[in-house]
CSV table of N, CA and C in Angstrom, one decimal:
chain,number,residue,atom,x,y,z
A,1,MET,N,-17.9,-13.9,-55.4
A,1,MET,CA,-17.0,-14.1,-54.4
A,1,MET,C,-16.5,-12.8,-53.7
A,2,LYS,N,-16.3,-11.8,-54.5
A,2,LYS,CA,-15.9,-10.5,-54.0
A,2,LYS,C,-17.0,-10.0,-53.1
A,3,ASN,N,-18.2,-10.2,-53.5
A,3,ASN,CA,-19.4,-9.7,-52.7
A,3,ASN,C,-19.5,-10.4,-51.3
A,4,LYS,N,-19.2,-11.7,-51.3
A,4,LYS,CA,-19.2,-12.4,-50.0
A,4,LYS,C,-18.1,-11.9,-49.1
A,5,ILE,N,-16.9,-11.7,-49.6
A,5,ILE,CA,-15.8,-11.2,-48.8
A,5,ILE,C,-16.1,-9.8,-48.2
A,6,LEU,N,-16.6,-9.0,-49.1
A,6,LEU,CA,-17.0,-7.6,-48.7
A,6,LEU,C,-18.1,-7.6,-47.7
A,7,ALA,N,-19.1,-8.5,-47.8
A,7,ALA,CA,-20.2,-8.6,-46.9
A,7,ALA,C,-19.6,-9.1,-45.5
A,8,LEU,N,-18.7,-10.0,-45.6
A,8,LEU,CA,-18.1,-10.6,-44.3
A,8,LEU,C,-17.3,-9.5,-43.6
A,9,LEU,N,-16.5,-8.7,-44.3
A,9,LEU,CA,-15.8,-7.6,-43.7
A,9,LEU,C,-16.7,-6.5,-43.1
A,10,LEU,N,-17.8,-6.2,-43.9
A,10,LEU,CA,-18.7,-5.3,-43.4
A,10,LEU,C,-19.4,-5.8,-42.1
A,11,ALA,N,-19.7,-7.1,-42.1
A,11,ALA,CA,-20.4,-7.6,-40.9
A,11,ALA,C,-19.4,-7.6,-39.7
A,12,LEU,N,-18.1,-7.9,-39.9
A,12,LEU,CA,-17.2,-7.9,-38.8
A,12,LEU,C,-17.0,-6.5,-38.3
A,13,THR,N,-17.0,-5.5,-39.1
A,13,THR,CA,-16.8,-4.1,-38.6
A,13,THR,C,-18.0,-3.6,-37.9
A,14,MET,N,-19.2,-4.1,-38.2
A,14,MET,CA,-20.4,-3.8,-37.4
A,14,MET,C,-20.4,-4.5,-36.0
A,15,VAL,N,-19.8,-5.6,-35.9
A,15,VAL,CA,-19.8,-6.4,-34.7
A,15,VAL,C,-18.6,-6.0,-33.8
A,16,SER,N,-17.6,-5.5,-34.4
A,16,SER,CA,-16.4,-5.2,-33.6
A,16,SER,C,-16.6,-4.3,-32.3
A,17,PRO,N,-17.5,-3.3,-32.3
A,17,PRO,CA,-17.7,-2.6,-31.1
A,17,PRO,C,-18.2,-3.5,-29.9
A,18,VAL,N,-18.8,-4.6,-30.2
A,18,VAL,CA,-19.3,-5.5,-29.2
A,18,VAL,C,-18.1,-6.1,-28.5
A,19,PHE,N,-17.0,-6.3,-29.2
A,19,PHE,CA,-15.8,-6.9,-28.7
A,19,PHE,C,-14.8,-5.9,-28.1
A,20,ALA,N,-15.2,-4.6,-28.0
A,20,ALA,CA,-14.3,-3.6,-27.5
A,20,ALA,C,-13.9,-3.9,-26.1
A,21,TYR,N,-12.6,-3.8,-25.8
A,21,TYR,CA,-12.1,-4.1,-24.5
A,21,TYR,C,-11.2,-3.0,-24.0
A,22,THR,N,-11.5,-2.4,-22.9
A,22,THR,CA,-10.7,-1.2,-22.5
A,22,THR,C,-9.8,-1.6,-21.3
A,23,VAL,N,-8.5,-1.2,-21.5
A,23,VAL,CA,-7.5,-1.5,-20.5
A,23,VAL,C,-7.1,-0.2,-19.8
A,24,GLY,N,-7.1,-0.2,-18.5
A,24,GLY,CA,-6.7,1.0,-17.8
A,24,GLY,C,-5.4,0.7,-17.1
A,25,SER,N,-4.7,1.8,-16.7
A,25,SER,CA,-3.5,1.6,-15.9
A,25,SER,C,-3.4,2.6,-14.7
A,26,VAL,N,-2.8,2.3,-13.7
A,26,VAL,CA,-2.6,3.1,-12.5
A,26,VAL,C,-1.1,3.1,-12.1
A,27,ASN,N,-0.6,4.2,-11.6
A,27,ASN,CA,0.7,4.2,-11.0
A,27,ASN,C,0.5,4.1,-9.5
A,28,TYR,N,0.7,2.9,-9.0
A,28,TYR,CA,0.4,2.6,-7.6
A,28,TYR,C,1.3,3.4,-6.7
A,29,ARG,N,2.6,3.6,-7.0
A,29,ARG,CA,3.5,4.4,-6.2
A,29,ARG,C,3.0,5.8,-6.1
A,30,GLU,N,2.6,6.4,-7.2
A,30,GLU,CA,2.1,7.8,-7.2
A,30,GLU,C,0.8,7.9,-6.4
A,31,ILE,N,0.0,6.9,-6.4
A,31,ILE,CA,-1.2,6.9,-5.6
A,31,ILE,C,-0.8,6.9,-4.1
A,32,LEU,N,0.1,6.0,-3.7
A,32,LEU,CA,0.5,6.0,-2.3
A,32,LEU,C,1.1,7.3,-1.9
A,33,GLN,N,1.9,8.0,-2.8
A,33,GLN,CA,2.6,9.2,-2.5
A,33,GLN,C,1.6,10.4,-2.3
A,34,ASN,N,0.5,10.3,-3.0
A,34,ASN,CA,-0.5,11.4,-3.0
A,34,ASN,C,-1.8,11.1,-2.3
A,35,TYR,N,-1.9,10.0,-1.7
A,35,TYR,CA,-3.1,9.6,-0.9
A,35,TYR,C,-2.9,10.1,0.5
A,36,SER,N,-3.7,11.1,1.0
A,36,SER,CA,-3.5,11.7,2.3
A,36,SER,C,-3.5,10.7,3.4
A,37,LYS,N,-4.4,9.8,3.4
A,37,LYS,CA,-4.5,8.8,4.5
A,37,LYS,C,-3.3,7.9,4.5
A,38,ALA,N,-2.8,7.6,3.4
A,38,ALA,CA,-1.5,6.8,3.3
A,38,ALA,C,-0.4,7.5,3.9
A,39,LYS,N,-0.3,8.8,3.7
A,39,LYS,CA,0.8,9.6,4.3
A,39,LYS,C,0.6,9.6,5.8
A,40,ALA,N,-0.6,9.8,6.3
A,40,ALA,CA,-0.9,9.8,7.7
A,40,ALA,C,-0.5,8.5,8.4
A,41,VAL,N,-0.9,7.4,7.7
A,41,VAL,CA,-0.5,6.1,8.2
A,41,VAL,C,1.0,5.9,8.3
A,42,GLN,N,1.6,6.3,7.2
A,42,GLN,CA,3.1,6.2,7.2
A,42,GLN,C,3.7,7.0,8.4
A,43,SER,N,3.2,8.1,8.6
A,43,SER,CA,3.7,8.9,9.8
A,43,SER,C,3.5,8.2,11.1
A,44,GLU,N,2.3,7.6,11.3
A,44,GLU,CA,2.0,6.8,12.5
A,44,GLU,C,3.0,5.7,12.6
A,45,ILE,N,3.2,5.0,11.6
A,45,ILE,CA,4.2,3.8,11.6
A,45,ILE,C,5.6,4.3,12.0
A,46,GLU,N,6.0,5.4,11.4
A,46,GLU,CA,7.3,6.0,11.7
A,46,GLU,C,7.4,6.4,13.2
A,47,ASP,N,6.3,7.0,13.7
A,47,ASP,CA,6.2,7.4,15.1
A,47,ASP,C,6.4,6.2,16.0
A,48,ARG,N,5.8,5.1,15.7
A,48,ARG,CA,5.9,3.9,16.5
A,48,ARG,C,7.3,3.3,16.4
A,49,GLU,N,7.9,3.4,15.2
A,49,GLU,CA,9.3,2.9,15.1
A,49,GLU,C,10.2,3.8,16.0
A,50,ASN,N,10.0,5.1,16.0
A,50,ASN,CA,10.8,6.0,16.8
A,50,ASN,C,10.6,5.7,18.3
A,51,SER,N,9.4,5.4,18.6
A,51,SER,CA,9.1,5.1,20.0
A,51,SER,C,9.9,3.9,20.5
A,52,MET,N,9.9,2.9,19.6
A,52,MET,CA,10.7,1.7,20.0
A,52,MET,C,12.2,2.0,20.1
A,53,GLN,N,12.7,2.8,19.3
A,53,GLN,CA,14.1,3.2,19.3
A,53,GLN,C,14.4,4.0,20.6
A,54,ARG,N,13.5,4.9,21.0
A,54,ARG,CA,13.6,5.6,22.3
A,54,ARG,C,13.6,4.7,23.5
A,55,PHE,N,12.7,3.7,23.4
A,55,PHE,CA,12.6,2.7,24.5
A,55,PHE,C,14.0,2.0,24.6
A,56,LEU,N,14.6,1.6,23.5
A,56,LEU,CA,15.9,0.9,23.6
A,56,LEU,C,17.0,1.8,24.2
A,57,LEU,N,17.0,3.1,23.7
A,57,LEU,CA,18.0,4.0,24.2
A,57,LEU,C,17.8,4.3,25.7
A,58,ASP,N,16.6,4.4,26.1
A,58,ASP,CA,16.3,4.6,27.6
A,58,ASP,C,16.8,3.4,28.4
A,59,LYS,N,16.5,2.2,27.9
A,59,LYS,CA,16.8,1.0,28.6
A,59,LYS,C,18.4,0.8,28.6
A,60,GLU,N,19.0,1.3,27.6
A,60,GLU,CA,20.5,1.2,27.5
A,60,GLU,C,21.1,2.1,28.6
A,61,LYS,N,20.5,3.3,28.8
A,61,LYS,CA,21.0,4.2,29.8
A,61,LYS,C,20.8,3.6,31.2
A,62,GLU,N,19.6,3.0,31.4
A,62,GLU,CA,19.3,2.3,32.7
A,62,GLU,C,20.3,1.2,33.0
A,63,PHE,N,20.5,0.4,31.9
A,63,PHE,CA,21.4,-0.8,32.0
A,63,PHE,C,22.8,-0.3,32.5
A,64,LYS,N,23.3,0.8,32.0
A,64,LYS,CA,24.6,1.2,32.3
A,64,LYS,C,24.7,1.6,33.8
A,65,LYS,N,23.6,2.0,34.4
A,65,LYS,CA,23.6,2.3,35.8
A,65,LYS,C,23.6,1.1,36.8
A,66,ILE,N,23.3,0.0,36.3
A,66,ILE,CA,23.2,-1.2,37.1
A,66,ILE,C,24.6,-1.8,37.4
A,67,GLN,N,24.9,-2.1,38.6
A,67,GLN,CA,26.2,-2.6,39.0
A,67,GLN,C,26.3,-4.1,39.1
A,68,SER,N,25.3,-4.7,39.6
A,68,SER,CA,25.3,-6.2,39.9
A,68,SER,C,25.0,-7.0,38.6
A,69,PRO,N,25.9,-8.0,38.4
A,69,PRO,CA,25.7,-8.9,37.2
A,69,PRO,C,24.3,-9.6,37.3
A,70,VAL,N,23.9,-10.0,38.4
A,70,VAL,CA,22.6,-10.6,38.5
A,70,VAL,C,21.4,-9.7,38.1
A,71,GLN,N,21.5,-8.5,38.6
A,71,GLN,CA,20.5,-7.5,38.2
A,71,GLN,C,20.6,-7.1,36.7
A,72,LYS,N,21.8,-7.1,36.2
A,72,LYS,CA,22.0,-6.9,34.8
A,72,LYS,C,21.3,-7.9,33.9
A,73,LYS,N,21.5,-9.2,34.4
A,73,LYS,CA,20.9,-10.3,33.7
A,73,LYS,C,19.4,-10.3,33.7
A,74,SER,N,18.8,-10.0,34.9
A,74,SER,CA,17.4,-9.9,35.1
A,74,SER,C,16.8,-8.7,34.2
A,75,PHE,N,17.5,-7.6,34.3
A,75,PHE,CA,17.1,-6.4,33.5
A,75,PHE,C,17.1,-6.7,32.0
A,76,GLU,N,18.1,-7.4,31.5
A,76,GLU,CA,18.2,-7.8,30.1
A,76,GLU,C,17.0,-8.6,29.7
A,77,GLU,N,16.7,-9.6,30.5
A,77,GLU,CA,15.6,-10.5,30.2
A,77,GLU,C,14.2,-9.8,30.2
A,78,GLN,N,14.0,-8.9,31.2
A,78,GLN,CA,12.8,-8.1,31.2
A,78,GLN,C,12.7,-7.2,30.0
A,79,THR,N,13.8,-6.6,29.7
A,79,THR,CA,13.8,-5.6,28.6
A,79,THR,C,13.6,-6.4,27.3
A,80,ALA,N,14.2,-7.5,27.1
A,80,ALA,CA,13.9,-8.4,25.9
A,80,ALA,C,12.5,-8.7,25.8
A,81,LYS,N,11.8,-9.1,26.9
A,81,LYS,CA,10.4,-9.5,26.8
A,81,LYS,C,9.6,-8.3,26.4
A,82,ALA,N,9.8,-7.2,27.1
A,82,ALA,CA,9.1,-6.0,26.8
A,82,ALA,C,9.2,-5.5,25.4
A,83,PHE,N,10.5,-5.6,24.9
A,83,PHE,CA,10.7,-5.2,23.5
A,83,PHE,C,10.1,-6.1,22.5
A,84,ALA,N,10.1,-7.4,22.8
A,84,ALA,CA,9.4,-8.4,21.9
A,84,ALA,C,7.9,-8.1,21.8
A,85,GLN,N,7.3,-7.7,23.0
A,85,GLN,CA,5.9,-7.4,23.0
A,85,GLN,C,5.7,-6.2,22.1
A,86,GLN,N,6.5,-5.2,22.3
A,86,GLN,CA,6.4,-3.9,21.5
A,86,GLN,C,6.5,-4.2,20.0
A,87,GLN,N,7.5,-5.1,19.7
A,87,GLN,CA,7.7,-5.4,18.2
A,87,GLN,C,6.5,-6.1,17.7
A,88,ALA,N,5.9,-7.0,18.4
A,88,ALA,CA,4.8,-7.8,18.0
A,88,ALA,C,3.6,-6.8,17.8
A,89,ALA,N,3.4,-5.9,18.7
A,89,ALA,CA,2.3,-4.9,18.6
A,89,ALA,C,2.5,-4.0,17.4
A,90,TYR,N,3.8,-3.6,17.2
A,90,TYR,CA,4.1,-2.7,16.1
A,90,TYR,C,3.8,-3.4,14.8
A,91,GLN,N,4.3,-4.7,14.6
A,91,GLN,CA,4.1,-5.4,13.4
A,91,GLN,C,2.6,-5.7,13.1
A,92,SER,N,1.9,-6.0,14.1
A,92,SER,CA,0.4,-6.1,14.0
A,92,SER,C,-0.2,-4.8,13.5
A,93,PHE,N,0.1,-3.7,14.1
A,93,PHE,CA,-0.4,-2.4,13.8
A,93,PHE,C,0.0,-2.1,12.3
A,94,LYS,N,1.2,-2.3,12.0
A,94,LYS,CA,1.7,-2.0,10.6
A,94,LYS,C,1.0,-2.8,9.6
A,95,ASN,N,0.8,-4.1,9.8
A,95,ASN,CA,0.1,-4.9,8.9
A,95,ASN,C,-1.3,-4.5,8.7
A,96,LYS,N,-2.0,-4.2,9.8
A,96,LYS,CA,-3.4,-3.8,9.8
A,96,LYS,C,-3.6,-2.5,9.0
A,97,LYS,N,-2.7,-1.5,9.3
A,97,LYS,CA,-2.8,-0.2,8.6
A,97,LYS,C,-2.5,-0.3,7.1
A,98,GLU,N,-1.5,-1.1,6.8
A,98,GLU,CA,-1.1,-1.2,5.4
A,98,GLU,C,-2.2,-2.0,4.6
A,99,LYS,N,-2.9,-2.9,5.2
A,99,LYS,CA,-4.0,-3.6,4.6
A,99,LYS,C,-5.2,-2.7,4.4
A,100,GLU,N,-5.4,-1.8,5.4
A,100,GLU,CA,-6.5,-0.8,5.2
A,100,GLU,C,-6.3,0.1,4.0
A,101,ILE,N,-5.0,0.6,3.9
A,101,ILE,CA,-4.7,1.5,2.8
A,101,ILE,C,-4.8,0.7,1.5
A,102,ASP,N,-4.2,-0.5,1.4
A,102,ASP,CA,-4.3,-1.2,0.2
A,102,ASP,C,-5.7,-1.5,-0.2
A,103,ASP,N,-6.6,-1.9,0.7
A,103,ASP,CA,-8.0,-2.2,0.4
A,103,ASP,C,-8.7,-1.0,-0.1
A,104,ALA,N,-8.4,0.2,0.5
A,104,ALA,CA,-9.0,1.4,0.1
A,104,ALA,C,-8.6,1.8,-1.4
A,105,ILE,N,-7.3,1.6,-1.7
A,105,ILE,CA,-6.8,1.9,-3.0
A,105,ILE,C,-7.5,0.9,-4.0
A,106,VAL,N,-7.5,-0.4,-3.7
A,106,VAL,CA,-8.1,-1.3,-4.6
A,106,VAL,C,-9.6,-1.0,-4.9
A,107,ASP,N,-10.3,-0.7,-3.8
A,107,ASP,CA,-11.7,-0.3,-3.9
A,107,ASP,C,-11.9,0.9,-4.8
A,108,ALA,N,-11.0,1.9,-4.6
A,108,ALA,CA,-11.1,3.1,-5.5
A,108,ALA,C,-10.8,2.8,-6.9
A,109,ILE,N,-9.8,2.0,-7.2
A,109,ILE,CA,-9.5,1.6,-8.5
A,109,ILE,C,-10.6,0.9,-9.2
A,110,LYS,N,-11.3,0.0,-8.5
A,110,LYS,CA,-12.4,-0.7,-9.0
A,110,LYS,C,-13.6,0.3,-9.3
A,111,SER,N,-13.8,1.2,-8.4
A,111,SER,CA,-14.9,2.1,-8.6
A,111,SER,C,-14.6,3.0,-9.8
A,112,VAL,N,-13.4,3.6,-9.9
A,112,VAL,CA,-13.1,4.4,-11.1
A,112,VAL,C,-13.1,3.6,-12.4
A,113,ALA,N,-12.7,2.4,-12.3
A,113,ALA,CA,-12.8,1.5,-13.5
A,113,ALA,C,-14.2,1.3,-14.0
A,114,ILE,N,-15.1,1.1,-13.0
A,114,ILE,CA,-16.5,0.9,-13.4
A,114,ILE,C,-17.1,2.2,-13.9
A,115,GLU,N,-16.8,3.3,-13.3
A,115,GLU,CA,-17.3,4.6,-13.7
A,115,GLU,C,-16.9,4.9,-15.1
A,116,ASN,N,-15.7,4.5,-15.5
A,116,ASN,CA,-15.1,4.8,-16.8
A,116,ASN,C,-15.2,3.7,-17.8
A,117,LYS,N,-16.0,2.7,-17.4
A,117,LYS,CA,-16.2,1.5,-18.3
A,117,LYS,C,-14.9,0.9,-18.8
A,118,ILE,N,-14.0,0.7,-17.8
A,118,ILE,CA,-12.7,0.0,-18.0
A,118,ILE,C,-12.8,-1.4,-17.5
A,119,ASP,N,-12.4,-2.3,-18.4
A,119,ASP,CA,-12.6,-3.8,-18.1
A,119,ASP,C,-11.4,-4.3,-17.3
A,120,THR,N,-10.2,-3.9,-17.5
A,120,THR,CA,-9.1,-4.4,-16.8
A,120,THR,C,-8.2,-3.2,-16.4
A,121,VAL,N,-7.6,-3.3,-15.2
A,121,VAL,CA,-6.7,-2.2,-14.8
A,121,VAL,C,-5.4,-2.9,-14.4
A,122,MET,N,-4.3,-2.4,-14.9
A,122,MET,CA,-2.9,-2.9,-14.6
A,122,MET,C,-2.1,-1.8,-14.1
A,123,ASP,N,-1.0,-2.2,-13.4
A,123,ASP,CA,0.0,-1.2,-12.9
A,123,ASP,C,0.7,-0.7,-14.1
A,124,ALA,N,0.9,0.6,-14.0
A,124,ALA,CA,1.6,1.3,-15.2
A,124,ALA,C,3.0,0.8,-15.4
A,125,ARG,N,3.6,0.2,-14.5
A,125,ARG,CA,5.0,-0.4,-14.7
A,125,ARG,C,5.0,-1.5,-15.6
A,126,VAL,N,3.8,-2.1,-15.9
A,126,VAL,CA,3.8,-3.3,-16.8
A,126,VAL,C,3.1,-2.9,-18.2
A,127,MET,N,2.7,-1.7,-18.3
A,127,MET,CA,2.0,-1.2,-19.5
A,127,MET,C,2.8,0.0,-20.1
A,128,PHE,N,3.4,-0.2,-21.2
A,128,PHE,CA,4.2,0.9,-21.8
A,128,PHE,C,3.2,1.9,-22.5
A,129,PHE,N,2.2,1.4,-23.2
A,129,PHE,CA,1.3,2.3,-23.9
A,129,PHE,C,0.0,1.5,-24.2
A,130,GLY,N,-1.0,2.2,-24.6
A,130,GLY,CA,-2.2,1.5,-25.0
A,130,GLY,C,-3.3,1.3,-23.9
A,131,ALA,N,-3.0,2.0,-22.8
A,131,ALA,CA,-4.0,1.9,-21.6
A,131,ALA,C,-4.4,3.3,-21.3
A,132,VAL,N,-5.6,3.4,-20.7
A,132,VAL,CA,-6.1,4.6,-20.2
A,132,VAL,C,-5.6,4.8,-18.8
A,133,ASP,N,-4.9,5.9,-18.6
A,133,ASP,CA,-4.3,6.2,-17.2
A,133,ASP,C,-5.4,6.8,-16.3
A,134,ILE,N,-5.7,6.1,-15.3
A,134,ILE,CA,-6.7,6.6,-14.3
A,134,ILE,C,-6.1,6.9,-13.0
A,135,THR,N,-4.8,7.1,-12.9
A,135,THR,CA,-4.1,7.3,-11.6
A,135,THR,C,-4.7,8.6,-10.9
A,136,GLN,N,-4.8,9.7,-11.6
A,136,GLN,CA,-5.3,10.9,-11.0
A,136,GLN,C,-6.7,10.8,-10.5
A,137,LYS,N,-7.6,10.1,-11.3
A,137,LYS,CA,-8.9,9.9,-10.9
A,137,LYS,C,-9.0,9.1,-9.6
A,138,VAL,N,-8.2,8.1,-9.5
A,138,VAL,CA,-8.1,7.3,-8.3
A,138,VAL,C,-7.7,8.1,-7.1
A,139,ILE,N,-6.6,8.9,-7.3
A,139,ILE,CA,-6.1,9.8,-6.2
A,139,ILE,C,-7.2,10.7,-5.7
A,140,THR,N,-7.9,11.3,-6.7
A,140,THR,CA,-9.0,12.3,-6.4
A,140,THR,C,-10.1,11.6,-5.6
A,141,LYS,N,-10.5,10.4,-6.1
A,141,LYS,CA,-11.5,9.6,-5.4
A,141,LYS,C,-11.1,9.3,-3.9
A,142,LEU,N,-9.9,8.9,-3.7
A,142,LEU,CA,-9.4,8.6,-2.4
A,142,LEU,C,-9.4,9.8,-1.5
A,143,ASN,N,-8.9,10.9,-2.0
A,143,ASN,CA,-8.7,12.1,-1.1
A,143,ASN,C,-10.0,12.8,-0.9
A,144,ILE,N,-10.9,12.9,-1.9
A,144,ILE,CA,-12.1,13.6,-1.8
A,144,ILE,C,-13.2,12.7,-1.3
A,145,GLY,N,-13.2,11.4,-1.8
A,145,GLY,CA,-14.2,10.5,-1.5
A,145,GLY,C,-14.3,10.0,-0.1
A,146,GLY,N,-13.3,10.4,0.8
A,146,GLY,CA,-13.4,10.0,2.2
A,146,GLY,C,-13.0,8.6,2.5
A,147,LYS,N,-12.3,7.9,1.6
A,147,LYS,CA,-11.9,6.5,1.9
A,147,LYS,C,-10.6,6.5,2.6
């Protein structure tokens, strides 16, 4: 009986490498903060926000110069339409750029995971320990890899 148990344990230890499963982790916030293209996109988004604020300030100055209530009403309607168009264009631009950045990060994570034979990658905020941190490798791939 002892020999059978010993043989079973020996067989399990020989087979266990087949069932090895590697978990990786990334700090998504750190990737965003250190990814050069993400920084550039954030700057572009902020520039567009500032442009919209300048537009409103300029329109406010123009509005103060108008004397006629009818002209004021017309001016408000035109400004509201123009601003709504700017907001829609801004939101579309922002969504597109954020998706591009997110897609590039996900592709880099997948690539680094495959290169390092990692089966699953999780955000570091949900893994306290036990995972291989690939954050720096992902940042390097994004910044040097041209994505």
